[in-house]
Short mmCIF file of C-alpha atoms in Angstrom, two decimals:
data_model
loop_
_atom_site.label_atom_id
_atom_site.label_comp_id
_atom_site.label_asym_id
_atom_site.label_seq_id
_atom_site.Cartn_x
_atom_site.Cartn_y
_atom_site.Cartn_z
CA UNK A 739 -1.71 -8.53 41.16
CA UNK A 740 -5.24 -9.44 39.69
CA UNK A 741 -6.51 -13.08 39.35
CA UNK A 742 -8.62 -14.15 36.00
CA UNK A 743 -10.93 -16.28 36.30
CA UNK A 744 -12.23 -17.47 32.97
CA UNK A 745 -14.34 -20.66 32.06
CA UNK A 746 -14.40 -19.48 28.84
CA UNK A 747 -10.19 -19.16 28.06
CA UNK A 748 -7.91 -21.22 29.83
CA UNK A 749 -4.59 -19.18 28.60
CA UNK A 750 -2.17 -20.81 30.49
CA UNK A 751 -3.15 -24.32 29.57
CA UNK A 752 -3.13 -22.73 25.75
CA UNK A 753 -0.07 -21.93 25.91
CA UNK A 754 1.65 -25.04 27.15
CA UNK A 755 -0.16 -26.67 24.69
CA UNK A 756 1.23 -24.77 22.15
CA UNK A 757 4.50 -25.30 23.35
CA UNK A 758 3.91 -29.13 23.87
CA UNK A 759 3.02 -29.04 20.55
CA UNK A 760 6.34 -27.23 19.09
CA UNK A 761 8.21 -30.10 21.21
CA UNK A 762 6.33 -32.92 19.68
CA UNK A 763 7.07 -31.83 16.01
CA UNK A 764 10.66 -31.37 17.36
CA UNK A 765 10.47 -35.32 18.70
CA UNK A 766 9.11 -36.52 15.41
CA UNK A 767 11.71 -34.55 13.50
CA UNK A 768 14.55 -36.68 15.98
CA UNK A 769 12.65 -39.47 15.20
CA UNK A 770 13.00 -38.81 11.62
CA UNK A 771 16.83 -37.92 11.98
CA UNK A 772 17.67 -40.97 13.92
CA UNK A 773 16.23 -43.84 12.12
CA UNK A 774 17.73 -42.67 8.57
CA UNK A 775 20.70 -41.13 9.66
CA UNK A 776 19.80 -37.69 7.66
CA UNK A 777 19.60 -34.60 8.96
CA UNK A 778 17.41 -33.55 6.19
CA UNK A 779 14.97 -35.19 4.78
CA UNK A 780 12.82 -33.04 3.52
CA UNK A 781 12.92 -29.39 2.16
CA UNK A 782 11.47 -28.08 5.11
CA UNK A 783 14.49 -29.08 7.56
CA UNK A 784 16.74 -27.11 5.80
CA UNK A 785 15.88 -25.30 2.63
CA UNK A 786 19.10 -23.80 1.82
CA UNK A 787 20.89 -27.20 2.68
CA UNK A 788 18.26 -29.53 1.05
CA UNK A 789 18.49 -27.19 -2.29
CA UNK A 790 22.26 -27.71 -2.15
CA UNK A 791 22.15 -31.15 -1.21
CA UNK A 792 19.96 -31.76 -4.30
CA UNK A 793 22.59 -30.17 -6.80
CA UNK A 794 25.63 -32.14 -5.17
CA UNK A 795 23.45 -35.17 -5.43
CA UNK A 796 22.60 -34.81 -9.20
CA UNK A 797 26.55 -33.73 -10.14
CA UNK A 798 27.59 -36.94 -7.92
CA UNK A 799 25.29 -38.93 -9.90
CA UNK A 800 26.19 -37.18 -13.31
CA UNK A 801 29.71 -38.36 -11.90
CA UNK A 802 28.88 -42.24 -11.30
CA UNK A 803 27.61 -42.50 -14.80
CA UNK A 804 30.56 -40.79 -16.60
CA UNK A 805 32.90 -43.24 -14.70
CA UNK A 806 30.91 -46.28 -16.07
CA UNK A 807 30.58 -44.52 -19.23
CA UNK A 808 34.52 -44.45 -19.44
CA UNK A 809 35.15 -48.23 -17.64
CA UNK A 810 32.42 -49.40 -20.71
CA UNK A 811 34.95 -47.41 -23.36
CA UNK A 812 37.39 -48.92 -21.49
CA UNK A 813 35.85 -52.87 -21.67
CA UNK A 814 34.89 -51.64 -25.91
CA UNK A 815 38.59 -50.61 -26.46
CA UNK A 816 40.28 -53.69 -24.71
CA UNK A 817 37.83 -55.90 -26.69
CA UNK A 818 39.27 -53.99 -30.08
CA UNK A 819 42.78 -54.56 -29.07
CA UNK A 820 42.74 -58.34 -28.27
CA UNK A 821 41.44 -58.79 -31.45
CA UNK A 822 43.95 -56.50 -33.29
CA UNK A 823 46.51 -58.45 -30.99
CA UNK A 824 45.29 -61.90 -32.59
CA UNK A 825 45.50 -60.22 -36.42
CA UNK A 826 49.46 -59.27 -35.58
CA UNK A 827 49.87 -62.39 -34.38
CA UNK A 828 48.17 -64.16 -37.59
CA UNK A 829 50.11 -61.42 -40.01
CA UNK A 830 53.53 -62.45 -38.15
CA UNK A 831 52.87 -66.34 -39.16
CA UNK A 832 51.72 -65.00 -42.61
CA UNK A 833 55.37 -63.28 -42.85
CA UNK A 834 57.01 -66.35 -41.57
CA UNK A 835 55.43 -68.80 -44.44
CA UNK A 836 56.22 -65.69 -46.73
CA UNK A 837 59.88 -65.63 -46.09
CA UNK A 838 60.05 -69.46 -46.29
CA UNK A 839 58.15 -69.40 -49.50
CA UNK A 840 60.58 -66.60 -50.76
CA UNK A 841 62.98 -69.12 -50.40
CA UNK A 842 64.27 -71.20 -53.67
CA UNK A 843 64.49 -74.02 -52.48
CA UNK A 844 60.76 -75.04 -52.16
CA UNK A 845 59.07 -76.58 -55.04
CA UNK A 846 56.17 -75.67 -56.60
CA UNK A 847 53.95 -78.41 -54.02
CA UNK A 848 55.53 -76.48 -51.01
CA UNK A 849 54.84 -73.33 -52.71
CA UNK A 850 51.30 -74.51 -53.09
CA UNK A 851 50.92 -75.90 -49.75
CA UNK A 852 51.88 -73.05 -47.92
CA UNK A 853 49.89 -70.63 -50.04
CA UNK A 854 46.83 -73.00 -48.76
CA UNK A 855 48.34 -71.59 -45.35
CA UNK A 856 48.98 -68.15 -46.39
CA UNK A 857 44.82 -67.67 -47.98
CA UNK A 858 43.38 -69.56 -44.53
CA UNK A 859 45.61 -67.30 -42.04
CA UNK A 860 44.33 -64.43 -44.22
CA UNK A 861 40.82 -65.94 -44.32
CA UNK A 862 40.60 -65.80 -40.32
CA UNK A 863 41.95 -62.25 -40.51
CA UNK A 864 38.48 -61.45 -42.45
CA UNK A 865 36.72 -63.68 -39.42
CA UNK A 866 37.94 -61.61 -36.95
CA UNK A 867 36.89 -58.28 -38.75
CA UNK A 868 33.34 -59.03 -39.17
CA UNK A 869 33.01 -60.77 -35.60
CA UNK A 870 34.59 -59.07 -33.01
CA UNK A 871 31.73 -56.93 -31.59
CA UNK A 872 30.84 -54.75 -28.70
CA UNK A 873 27.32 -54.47 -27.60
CA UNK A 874 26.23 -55.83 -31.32
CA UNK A 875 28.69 -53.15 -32.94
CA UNK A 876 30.77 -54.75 -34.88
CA UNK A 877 34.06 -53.03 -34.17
CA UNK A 878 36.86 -53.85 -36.83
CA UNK A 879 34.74 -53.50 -40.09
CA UNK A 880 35.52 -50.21 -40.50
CA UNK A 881 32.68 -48.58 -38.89
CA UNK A 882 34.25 -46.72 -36.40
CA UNK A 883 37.37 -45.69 -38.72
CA UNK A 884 35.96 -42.40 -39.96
CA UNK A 885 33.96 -40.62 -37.62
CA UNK A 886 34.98 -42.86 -34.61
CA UNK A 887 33.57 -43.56 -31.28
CA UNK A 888 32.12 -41.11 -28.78
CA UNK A 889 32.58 -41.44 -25.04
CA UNK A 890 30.51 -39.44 -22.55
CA UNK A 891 33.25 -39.12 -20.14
CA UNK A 892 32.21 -36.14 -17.54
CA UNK A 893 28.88 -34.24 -16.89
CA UNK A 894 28.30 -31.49 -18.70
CA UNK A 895 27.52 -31.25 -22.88
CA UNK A 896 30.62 -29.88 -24.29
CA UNK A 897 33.21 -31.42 -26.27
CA UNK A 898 35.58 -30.88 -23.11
CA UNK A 899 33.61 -33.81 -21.69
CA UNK A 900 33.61 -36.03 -25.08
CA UNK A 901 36.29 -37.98 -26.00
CA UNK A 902 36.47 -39.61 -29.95
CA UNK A 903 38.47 -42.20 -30.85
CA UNK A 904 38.46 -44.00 -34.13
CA UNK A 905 39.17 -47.47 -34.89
CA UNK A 906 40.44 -48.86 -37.97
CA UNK A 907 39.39 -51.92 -39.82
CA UNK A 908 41.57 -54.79 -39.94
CA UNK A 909 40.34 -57.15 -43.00
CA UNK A 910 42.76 -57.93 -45.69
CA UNK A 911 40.78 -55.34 -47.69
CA UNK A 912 41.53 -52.41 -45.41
CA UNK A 913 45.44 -53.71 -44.52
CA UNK A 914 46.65 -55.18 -47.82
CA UNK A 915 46.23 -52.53 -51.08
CA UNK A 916 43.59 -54.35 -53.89
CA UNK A 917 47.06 -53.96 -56.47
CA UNK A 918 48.58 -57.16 -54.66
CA UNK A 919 45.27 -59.00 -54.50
CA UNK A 920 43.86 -62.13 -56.19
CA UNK A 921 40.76 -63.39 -55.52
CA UNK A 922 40.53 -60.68 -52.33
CA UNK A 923 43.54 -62.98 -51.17
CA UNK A 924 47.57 -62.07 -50.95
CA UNK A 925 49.33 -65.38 -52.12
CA UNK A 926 52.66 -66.80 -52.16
CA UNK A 927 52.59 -69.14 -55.21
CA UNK A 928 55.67 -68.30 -56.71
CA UNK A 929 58.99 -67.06 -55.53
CA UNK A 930 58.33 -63.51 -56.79
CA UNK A 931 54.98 -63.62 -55.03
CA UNK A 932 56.43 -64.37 -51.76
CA UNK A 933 58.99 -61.98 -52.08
CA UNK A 934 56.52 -59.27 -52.77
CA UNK A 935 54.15 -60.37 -50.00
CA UNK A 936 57.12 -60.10 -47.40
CA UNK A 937 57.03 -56.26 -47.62
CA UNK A 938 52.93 -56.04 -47.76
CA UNK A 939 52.82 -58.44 -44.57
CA UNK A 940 55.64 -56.17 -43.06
CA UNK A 941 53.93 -52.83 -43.84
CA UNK A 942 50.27 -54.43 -42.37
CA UNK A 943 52.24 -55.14 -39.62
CA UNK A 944 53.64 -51.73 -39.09
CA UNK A 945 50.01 -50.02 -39.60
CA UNK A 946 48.93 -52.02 -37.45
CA UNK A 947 50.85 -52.00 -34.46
CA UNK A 948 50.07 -48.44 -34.69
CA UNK A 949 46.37 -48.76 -34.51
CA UNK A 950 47.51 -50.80 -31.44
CA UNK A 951 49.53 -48.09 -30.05
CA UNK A 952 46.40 -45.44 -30.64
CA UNK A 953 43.89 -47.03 -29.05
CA UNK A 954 46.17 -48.12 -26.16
CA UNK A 955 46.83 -44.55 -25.72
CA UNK A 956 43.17 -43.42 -25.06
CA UNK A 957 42.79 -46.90 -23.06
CA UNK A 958 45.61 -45.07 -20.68
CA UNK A 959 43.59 -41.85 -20.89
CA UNK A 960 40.29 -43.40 -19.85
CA UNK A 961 42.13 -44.93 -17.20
CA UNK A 962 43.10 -41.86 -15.80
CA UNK A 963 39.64 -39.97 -16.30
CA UNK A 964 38.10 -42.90 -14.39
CA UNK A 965 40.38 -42.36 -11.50
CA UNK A 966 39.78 -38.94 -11.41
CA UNK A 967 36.34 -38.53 -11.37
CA UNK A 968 36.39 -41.61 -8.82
CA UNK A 969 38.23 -38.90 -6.82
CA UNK A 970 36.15 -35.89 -7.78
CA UNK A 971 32.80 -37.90 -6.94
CA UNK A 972 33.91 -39.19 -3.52
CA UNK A 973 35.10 -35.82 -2.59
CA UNK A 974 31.98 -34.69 -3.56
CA UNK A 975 30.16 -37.25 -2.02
CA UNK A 976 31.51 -36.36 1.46
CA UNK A 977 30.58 -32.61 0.89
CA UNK A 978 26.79 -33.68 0.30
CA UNK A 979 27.63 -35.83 3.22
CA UNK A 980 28.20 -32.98 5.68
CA UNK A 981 25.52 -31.38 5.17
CA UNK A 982 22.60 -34.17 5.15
CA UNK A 983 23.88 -36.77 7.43
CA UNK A 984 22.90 -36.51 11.13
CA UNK A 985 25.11 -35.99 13.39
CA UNK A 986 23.92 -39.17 15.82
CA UNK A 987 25.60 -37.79 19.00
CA UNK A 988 24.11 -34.40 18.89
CA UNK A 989 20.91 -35.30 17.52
CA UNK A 990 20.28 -38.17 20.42
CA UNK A 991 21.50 -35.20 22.61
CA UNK A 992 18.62 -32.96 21.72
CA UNK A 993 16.28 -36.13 21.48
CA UNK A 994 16.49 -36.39 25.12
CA UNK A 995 16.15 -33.24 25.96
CA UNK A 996 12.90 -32.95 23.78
CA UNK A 997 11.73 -35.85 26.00
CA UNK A 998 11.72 -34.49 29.41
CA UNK A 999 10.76 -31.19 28.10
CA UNK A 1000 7.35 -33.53 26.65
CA UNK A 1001 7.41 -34.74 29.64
CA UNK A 1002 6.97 -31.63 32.19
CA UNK A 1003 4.98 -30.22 29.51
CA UNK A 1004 2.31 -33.19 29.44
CA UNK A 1005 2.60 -32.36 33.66
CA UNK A 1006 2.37 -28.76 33.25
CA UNK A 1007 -0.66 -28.67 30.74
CA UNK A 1008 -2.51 -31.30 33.18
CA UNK A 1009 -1.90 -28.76 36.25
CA UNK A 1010 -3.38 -25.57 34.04
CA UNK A 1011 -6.26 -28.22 33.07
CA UNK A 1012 -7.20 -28.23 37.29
CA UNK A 1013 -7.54 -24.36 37.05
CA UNK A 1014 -11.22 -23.92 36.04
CA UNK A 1015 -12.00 -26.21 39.34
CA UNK A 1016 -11.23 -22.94 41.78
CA UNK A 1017 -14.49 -21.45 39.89
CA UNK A 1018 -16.37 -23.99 40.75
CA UNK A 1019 -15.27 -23.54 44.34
CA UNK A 1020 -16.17 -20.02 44.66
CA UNK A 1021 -19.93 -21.57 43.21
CA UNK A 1022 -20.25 -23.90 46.44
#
């Protein structure tokens, strides 16, 4: 075995500090690991994972959106339906004062004074119409009764994520036909009037407790996407979990280890440092 003697190249001390080196990127990576509780945190760590990570990410986030894209359809849909709710219950008086008026025993100052009744209940109806918004939208004028509403209910751009829903409008225009109208108002000045307004009340009423029933049917429906792509996201969540969080046990594990091995390194390289001294030895 031949000795080296080199003032020029200390290799051993080169290559512990090359190691040492390795180790202290390993420590600061721990570091890293440790204090935000991901295992990757950049692409370098794990490019595969971190690419992977970054789609589950985005799709979870696609996710989050749809669900408060379907809870704010939800929120529009309820605010259409308690007002529709207040019309029925407005067109259910206005077929009360109708049968009453159909009645012959009222005179023509009860005829007139519940006809007052009869044009203000309908007069409200037309309130409600123009002022029940959502967001500004005005939702019962009729501007969602032909092409509807759109709801952005999952991630992607077709129609399979989309769902339309129209709503009707609700002012005595849309529910009562202009025929029966005077003034833009049904009225129930006269016995014949009254009996004829009993069936248009009746028929509104029937319309709309269908326009009820629709949009409580898609207010179901969103209810159900909502939960499902609560499910879908969390699922997904925990997937993208897996594979950036740290796991703390094994990671403080190899911390440690990474320590004492900077440790006897730091000893090791100061030992190879004393090696150019035996030169100066064989100089004396």
């Amino acid at each position: 075995m031949s000795l080296n003697f080199s003032v020029n190249n200390n290799a051993s001390a080169a290559s512990i500090l090359s190691n040492l080196q390795y180790v202290n990127n390993e420590i600061n990576t721990s570091y890293q690991q440790l204090s935000t509780g991901n295992r990757i945190n950049s692409a370098a760590d794990d490019p595969a994972g971190y690419a992977i990570a970054q789609q589950m990410t985005a799709q979870v986030n696609a996710l989050n959106q749809a669900i408060q894209n379907a809870q704010n359809g939800i929120s529009m849909l309820q605010t259409a339906s308690g007002a529709m709710n207040q019309v029925t219950s407005i067109l259910q008086t206005m077929n009360t004062l109708a049968v009453e008026a159909a009645n012959g025993t009222e005179n023509s100052t009860d005829l007139s004074n519940l006809d007052q009744e009869f044009v203000a209940l309908q007069k409200q109806i037309n309130n409600i119409a123009s002022q029940t918004k959502f967001n500004t939208m005005t939702l019962l004028d009729g501007s969602f009764a032909s092409s509807g509403v759109v709801f952005q209910i999952n991630t992607d751009s077709t129609t399979n994520s989309q769902l339309t829903v129209t709503i009707a409008a609700v002012s005595i225009g849309a529910l009562f036909s202009s025929a029966v109208l005077s003034g833009g108002y049904l009225h129930i000045t006269s016995q014949t009037l009254a009996q004829q307004a009993i069936s248009v009340v009746q028929a509104a009423i029937t319309s709309l407790s269908a326009y009820q029933a629709q949009v409580g049917a898609v207010e179901d429906q969103l209810n159900y996407t909502v939960s499902n792509l609560q499910n879908t996201a969390d699922n997904l969540q925990n997937a993208e979990s897996t594979i950036t969080n740290t796991d703390m046990a094994k990671a403080y594990t190899e911390f440690s280890q990474q320590q004492v091995l900077q440790q006897v390194g730091l000893a090791m390289l100061a030992q190879a440092d004393q090696q150019p001294d035996a030169i100066l030895k064989l100089l004396q």
